[in-house]
PDB file of C-alpha atoms in Angstrom:
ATOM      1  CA  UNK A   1       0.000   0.000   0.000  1.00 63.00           C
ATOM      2  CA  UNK A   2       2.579   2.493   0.557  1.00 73.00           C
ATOM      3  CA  UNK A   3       4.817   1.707  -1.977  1.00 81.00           C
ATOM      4  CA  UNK A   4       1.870   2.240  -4.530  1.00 84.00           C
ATOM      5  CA  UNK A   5       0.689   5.474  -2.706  1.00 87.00           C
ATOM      6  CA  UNK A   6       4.768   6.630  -3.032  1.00 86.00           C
ATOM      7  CA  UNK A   7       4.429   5.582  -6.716  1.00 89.00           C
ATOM      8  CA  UNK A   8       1.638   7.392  -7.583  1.00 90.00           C
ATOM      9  CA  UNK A   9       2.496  10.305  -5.945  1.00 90.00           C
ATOM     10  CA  UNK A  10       5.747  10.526  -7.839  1.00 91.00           C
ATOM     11  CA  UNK A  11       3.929   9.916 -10.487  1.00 92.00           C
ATOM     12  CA  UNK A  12       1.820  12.552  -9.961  1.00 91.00           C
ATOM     13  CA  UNK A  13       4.856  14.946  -9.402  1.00 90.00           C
ATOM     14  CA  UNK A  14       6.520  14.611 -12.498  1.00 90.00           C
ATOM     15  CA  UNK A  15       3.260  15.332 -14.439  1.00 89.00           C
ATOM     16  CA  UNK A  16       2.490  18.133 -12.804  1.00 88.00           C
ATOM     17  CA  UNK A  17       6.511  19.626 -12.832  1.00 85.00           C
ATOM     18  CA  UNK A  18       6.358  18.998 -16.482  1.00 86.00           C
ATOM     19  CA  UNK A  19       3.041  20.701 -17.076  1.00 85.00           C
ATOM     20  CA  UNK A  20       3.895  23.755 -14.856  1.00 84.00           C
ATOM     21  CA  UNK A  21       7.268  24.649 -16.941  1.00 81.00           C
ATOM     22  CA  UNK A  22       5.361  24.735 -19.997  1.00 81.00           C
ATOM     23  CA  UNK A  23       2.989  27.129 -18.567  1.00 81.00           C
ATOM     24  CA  UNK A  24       5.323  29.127 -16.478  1.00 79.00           C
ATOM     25  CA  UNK A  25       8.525  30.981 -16.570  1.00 76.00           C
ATOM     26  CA  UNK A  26      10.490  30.571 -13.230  1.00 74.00           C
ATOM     27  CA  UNK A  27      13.187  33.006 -12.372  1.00 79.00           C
ATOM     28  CA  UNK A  28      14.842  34.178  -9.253  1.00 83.00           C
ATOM     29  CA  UNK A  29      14.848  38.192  -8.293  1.00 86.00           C
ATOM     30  CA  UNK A  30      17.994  38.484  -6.643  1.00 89.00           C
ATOM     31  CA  UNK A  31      16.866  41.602  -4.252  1.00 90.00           C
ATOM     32  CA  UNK A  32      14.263  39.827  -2.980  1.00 90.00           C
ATOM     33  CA  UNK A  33      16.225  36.784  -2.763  1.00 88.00           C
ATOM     34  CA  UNK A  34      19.539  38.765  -0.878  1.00 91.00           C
ATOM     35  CA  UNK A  35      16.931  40.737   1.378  1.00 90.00           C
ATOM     36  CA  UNK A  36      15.131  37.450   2.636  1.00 88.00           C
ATOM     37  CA  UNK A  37      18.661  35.684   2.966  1.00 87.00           C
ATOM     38  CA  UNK A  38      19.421  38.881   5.054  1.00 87.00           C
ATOM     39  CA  UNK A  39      16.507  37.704   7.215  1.00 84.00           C
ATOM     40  CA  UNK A  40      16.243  34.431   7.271  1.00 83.00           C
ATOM     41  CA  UNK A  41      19.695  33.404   7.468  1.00 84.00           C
ATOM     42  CA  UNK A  42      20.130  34.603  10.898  1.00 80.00           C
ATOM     43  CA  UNK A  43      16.903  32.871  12.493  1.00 78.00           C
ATOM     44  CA  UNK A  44      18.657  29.253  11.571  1.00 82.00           C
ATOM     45  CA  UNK A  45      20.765  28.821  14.246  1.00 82.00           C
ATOM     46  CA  UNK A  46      18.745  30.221  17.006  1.00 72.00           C
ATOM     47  CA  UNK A  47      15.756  27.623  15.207  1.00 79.00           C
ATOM     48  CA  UNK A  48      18.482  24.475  15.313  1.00 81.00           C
ATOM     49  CA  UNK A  49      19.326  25.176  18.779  1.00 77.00           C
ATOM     50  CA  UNK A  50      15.390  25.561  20.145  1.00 74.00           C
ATOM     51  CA  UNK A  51      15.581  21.855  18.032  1.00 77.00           C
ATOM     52  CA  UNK A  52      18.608  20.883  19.774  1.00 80.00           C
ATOM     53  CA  UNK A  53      17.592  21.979  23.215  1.00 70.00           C
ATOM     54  CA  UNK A  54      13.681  20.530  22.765  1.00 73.00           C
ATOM     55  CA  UNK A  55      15.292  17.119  22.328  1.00 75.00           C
ATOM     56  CA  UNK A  56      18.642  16.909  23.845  1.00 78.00           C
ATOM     57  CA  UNK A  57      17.170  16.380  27.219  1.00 75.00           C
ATOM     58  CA  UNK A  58      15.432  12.876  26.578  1.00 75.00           C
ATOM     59  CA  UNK A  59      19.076  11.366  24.459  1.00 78.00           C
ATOM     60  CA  UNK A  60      20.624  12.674  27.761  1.00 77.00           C
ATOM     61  CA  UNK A  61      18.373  10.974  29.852  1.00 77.00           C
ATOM     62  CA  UNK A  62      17.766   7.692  27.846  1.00 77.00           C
ATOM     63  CA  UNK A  63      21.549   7.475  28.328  1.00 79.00           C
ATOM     64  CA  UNK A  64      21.360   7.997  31.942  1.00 79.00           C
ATOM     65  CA  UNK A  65      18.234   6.242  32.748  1.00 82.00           C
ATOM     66  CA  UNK A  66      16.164   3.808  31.850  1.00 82.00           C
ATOM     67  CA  UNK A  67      14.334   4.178  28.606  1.00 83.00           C
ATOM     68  CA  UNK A  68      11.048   3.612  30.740  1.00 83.00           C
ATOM     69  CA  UNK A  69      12.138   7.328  32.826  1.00 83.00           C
ATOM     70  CA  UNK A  70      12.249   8.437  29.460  1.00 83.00           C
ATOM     71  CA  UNK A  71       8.764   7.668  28.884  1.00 84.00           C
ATOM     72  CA  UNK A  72       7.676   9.251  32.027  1.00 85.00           C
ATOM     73  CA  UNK A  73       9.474  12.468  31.137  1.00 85.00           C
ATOM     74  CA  UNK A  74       8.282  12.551  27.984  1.00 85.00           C
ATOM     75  CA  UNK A  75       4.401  12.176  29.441  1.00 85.00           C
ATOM     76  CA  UNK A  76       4.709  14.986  31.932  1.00 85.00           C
ATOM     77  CA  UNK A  77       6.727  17.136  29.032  1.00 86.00           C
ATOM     78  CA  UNK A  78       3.632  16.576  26.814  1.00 85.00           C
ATOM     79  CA  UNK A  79       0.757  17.096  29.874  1.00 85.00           C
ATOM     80  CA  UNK A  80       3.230  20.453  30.547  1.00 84.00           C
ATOM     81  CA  UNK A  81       2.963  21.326  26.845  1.00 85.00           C
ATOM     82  CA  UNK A  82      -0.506  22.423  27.094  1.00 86.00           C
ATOM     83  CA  UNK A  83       0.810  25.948  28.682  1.00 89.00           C
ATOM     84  CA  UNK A  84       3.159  26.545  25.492  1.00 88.00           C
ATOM     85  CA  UNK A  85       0.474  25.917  23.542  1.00 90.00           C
ATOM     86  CA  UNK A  86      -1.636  28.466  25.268  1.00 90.00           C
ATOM     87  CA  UNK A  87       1.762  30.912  25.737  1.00 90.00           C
ATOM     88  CA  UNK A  88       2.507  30.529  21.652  1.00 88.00           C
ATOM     89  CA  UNK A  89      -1.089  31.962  20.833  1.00 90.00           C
ATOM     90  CA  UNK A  90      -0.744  35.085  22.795  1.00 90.00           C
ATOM     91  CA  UNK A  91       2.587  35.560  21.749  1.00 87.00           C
ATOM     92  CA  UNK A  92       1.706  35.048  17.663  1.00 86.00           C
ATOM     93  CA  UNK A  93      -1.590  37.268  18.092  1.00 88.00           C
ATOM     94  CA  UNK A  94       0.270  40.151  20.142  1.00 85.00           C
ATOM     95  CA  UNK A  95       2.895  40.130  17.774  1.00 83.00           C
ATOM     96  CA  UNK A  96       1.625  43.064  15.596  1.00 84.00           C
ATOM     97  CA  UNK A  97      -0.233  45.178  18.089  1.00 83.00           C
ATOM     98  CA  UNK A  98       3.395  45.039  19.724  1.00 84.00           C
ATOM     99  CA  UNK A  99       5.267  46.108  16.944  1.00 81.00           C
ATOM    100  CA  UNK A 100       2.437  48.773  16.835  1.00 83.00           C
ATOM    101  CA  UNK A 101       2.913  50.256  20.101  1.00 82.00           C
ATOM    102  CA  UNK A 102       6.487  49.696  20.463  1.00 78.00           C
ATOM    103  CA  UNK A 103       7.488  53.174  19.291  1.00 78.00           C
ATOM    104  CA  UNK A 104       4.836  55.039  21.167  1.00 82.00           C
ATOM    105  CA  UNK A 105       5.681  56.058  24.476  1.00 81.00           C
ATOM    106  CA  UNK A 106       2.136  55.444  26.168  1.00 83.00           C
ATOM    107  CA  UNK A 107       2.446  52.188  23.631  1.00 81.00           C
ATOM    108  CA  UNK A 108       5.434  50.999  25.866  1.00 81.00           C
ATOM    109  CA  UNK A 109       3.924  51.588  29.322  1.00 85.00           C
ATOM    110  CA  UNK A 110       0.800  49.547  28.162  1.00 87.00           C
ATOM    111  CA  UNK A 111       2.908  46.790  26.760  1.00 84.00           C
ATOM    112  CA  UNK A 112       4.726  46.815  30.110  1.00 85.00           C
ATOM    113  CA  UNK A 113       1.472  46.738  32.003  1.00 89.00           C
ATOM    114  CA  UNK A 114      -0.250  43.817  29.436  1.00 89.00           C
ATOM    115  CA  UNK A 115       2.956  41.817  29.673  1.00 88.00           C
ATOM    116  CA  UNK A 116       2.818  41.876  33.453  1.00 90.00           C
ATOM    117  CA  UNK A 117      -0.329  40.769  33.203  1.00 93.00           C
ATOM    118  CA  UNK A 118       0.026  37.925  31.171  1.00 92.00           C
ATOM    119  CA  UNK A 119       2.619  36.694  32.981  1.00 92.00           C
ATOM    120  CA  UNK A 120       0.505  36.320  36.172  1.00 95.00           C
ATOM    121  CA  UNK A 121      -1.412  34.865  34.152  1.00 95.00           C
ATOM    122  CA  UNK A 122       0.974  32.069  32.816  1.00 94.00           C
ATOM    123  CA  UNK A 123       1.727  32.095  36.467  1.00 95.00           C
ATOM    124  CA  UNK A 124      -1.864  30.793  37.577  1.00 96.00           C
ATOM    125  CA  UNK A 125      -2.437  28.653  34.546  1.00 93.00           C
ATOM    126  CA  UNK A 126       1.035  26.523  35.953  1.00 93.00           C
ATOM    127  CA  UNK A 127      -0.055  27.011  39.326  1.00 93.00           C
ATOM    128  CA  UNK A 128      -3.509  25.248  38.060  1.00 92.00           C
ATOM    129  CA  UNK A 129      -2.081  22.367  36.498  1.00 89.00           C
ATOM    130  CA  UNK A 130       0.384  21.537  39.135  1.00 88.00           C
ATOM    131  CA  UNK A 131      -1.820  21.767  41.908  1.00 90.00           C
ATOM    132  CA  UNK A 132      -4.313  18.910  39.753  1.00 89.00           C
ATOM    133  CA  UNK A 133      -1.712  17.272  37.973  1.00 86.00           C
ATOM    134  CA  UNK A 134      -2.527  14.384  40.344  1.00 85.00           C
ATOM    135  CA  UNK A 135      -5.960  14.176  39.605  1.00 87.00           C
ATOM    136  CA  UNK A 136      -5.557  14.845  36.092  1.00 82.00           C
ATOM    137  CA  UNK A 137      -2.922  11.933  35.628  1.00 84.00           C
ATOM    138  CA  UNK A 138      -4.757   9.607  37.561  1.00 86.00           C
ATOM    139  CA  UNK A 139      -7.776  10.370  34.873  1.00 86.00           C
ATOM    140  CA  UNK A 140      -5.579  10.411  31.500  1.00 81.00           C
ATOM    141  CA  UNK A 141      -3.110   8.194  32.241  1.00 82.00           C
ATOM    142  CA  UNK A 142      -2.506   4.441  33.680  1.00 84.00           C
ATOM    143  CA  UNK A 143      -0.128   4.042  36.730  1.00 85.00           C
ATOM    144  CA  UNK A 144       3.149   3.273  35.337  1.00 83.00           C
ATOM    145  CA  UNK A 145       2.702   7.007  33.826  1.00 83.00           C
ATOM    146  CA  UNK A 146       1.226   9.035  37.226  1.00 82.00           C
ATOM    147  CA  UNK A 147       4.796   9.587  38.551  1.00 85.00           C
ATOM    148  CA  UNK A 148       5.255  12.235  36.159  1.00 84.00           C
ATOM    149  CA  UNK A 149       3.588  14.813  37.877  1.00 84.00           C
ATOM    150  CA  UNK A 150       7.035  15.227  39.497  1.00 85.00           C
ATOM    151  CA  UNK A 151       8.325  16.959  36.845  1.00 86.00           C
ATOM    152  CA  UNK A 152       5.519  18.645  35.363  1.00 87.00           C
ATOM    153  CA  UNK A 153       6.041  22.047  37.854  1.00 89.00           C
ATOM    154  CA  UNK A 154       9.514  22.377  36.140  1.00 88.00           C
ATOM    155  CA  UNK A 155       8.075  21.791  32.615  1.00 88.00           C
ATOM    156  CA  UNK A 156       5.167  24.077  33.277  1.00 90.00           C
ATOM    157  CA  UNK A 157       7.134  27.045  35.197  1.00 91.00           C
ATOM    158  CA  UNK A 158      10.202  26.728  32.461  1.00 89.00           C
ATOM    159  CA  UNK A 159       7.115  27.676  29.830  1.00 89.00           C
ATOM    160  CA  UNK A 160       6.280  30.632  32.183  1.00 91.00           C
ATOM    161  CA  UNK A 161      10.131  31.901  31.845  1.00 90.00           C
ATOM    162  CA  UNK A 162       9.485  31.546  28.298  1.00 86.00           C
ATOM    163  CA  UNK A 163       6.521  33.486  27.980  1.00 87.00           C
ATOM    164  CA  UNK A 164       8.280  36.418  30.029  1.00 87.00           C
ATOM    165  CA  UNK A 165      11.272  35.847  27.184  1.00 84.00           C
ATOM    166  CA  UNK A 166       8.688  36.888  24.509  1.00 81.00           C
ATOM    167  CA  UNK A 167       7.699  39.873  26.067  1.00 78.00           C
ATOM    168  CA  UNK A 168      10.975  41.303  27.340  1.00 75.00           C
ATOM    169  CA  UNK A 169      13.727  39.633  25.811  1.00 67.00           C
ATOM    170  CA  UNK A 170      12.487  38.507  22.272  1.00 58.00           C
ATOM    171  CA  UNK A 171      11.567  42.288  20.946  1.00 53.00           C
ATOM    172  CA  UNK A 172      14.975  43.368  21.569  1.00 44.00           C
TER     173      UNK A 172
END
């Protein structure tokens, strides 16, 4: 089944490359391409190393534990995941009003005040799930798993820290 699904879809491919260079002329501007080198190029490394650092820690600990501690970490990573997800919203939709207000002065103090907020708010949220990650493991997950609570306040207050990064360290 998959090799025919890989077959056809290669198939597939080289139709539809052929057809689209008889129908279009592909060139590269080389302004647009040196001014989105000049910003993309330096996002790379600081992308390969949030990579690097997002999975270094289970290799290191696979290596020093058991690959069943692994599993457990990996658990109360995921169950502490849930405040990134809810941190990387904020941070993608306040983006532009940011960027908006940045140059004002009343736009700074409000950004100040907002980020403040939010962080207390991030704050709670972590509180929230640490104080029921007991009762939330023992509903979502069996008992070799409920021992990852343990970790889930570092997992869930390292998230805070990098919600307050987006606000005051990211911008600059």
């Amino acid at each position: 089944v998959l090799l025919s699904q890989l077959l056809s879809t290669f198939v597939f491919f080289c139709y539809s490359f052929i057809i689209l260079f008889r129908e279009y002329k592909f060139s590269i501007d080389r302004g647009i391409l040196k001014n989105s080198l000049n910003y993309s190029l330096p996002l790379v490394p600081h992308s390969l190393s949030g990579w690097t650092l997002d999975l270094i820690d289970r290799v290191l600990l696979n290596n020093l534990k058991s690959t069943a501690d692994v599993g457990i970490y990996n658990v109360g990573y995921k169950l502490g995941s849930i405040l990134d997800f809810f941190i990387s919203s904020v941070h993608l939709t306040m983006s532009p009003w940011f960027m908006e207000n940045v140059a004002e002065e009343k736009g700074k103090y409000l950004i100040i005040r907002i980020s403040e907020f939010l962080i207390y708010v991030y704050s709670f949220i972590a509180l929230c799930i640490c104080f029921f990650s007991k009762e939330l493991f023992s509903i979502l997950l069996s008992k070799e798993f409920r021992e990852a609570n343990v970790i889930l306040p570092y997992i869930t207050f390292s998230y805070v820290i990098i919600g307050a990064y987006y606000f005051f360290g990211y911008p600059l």
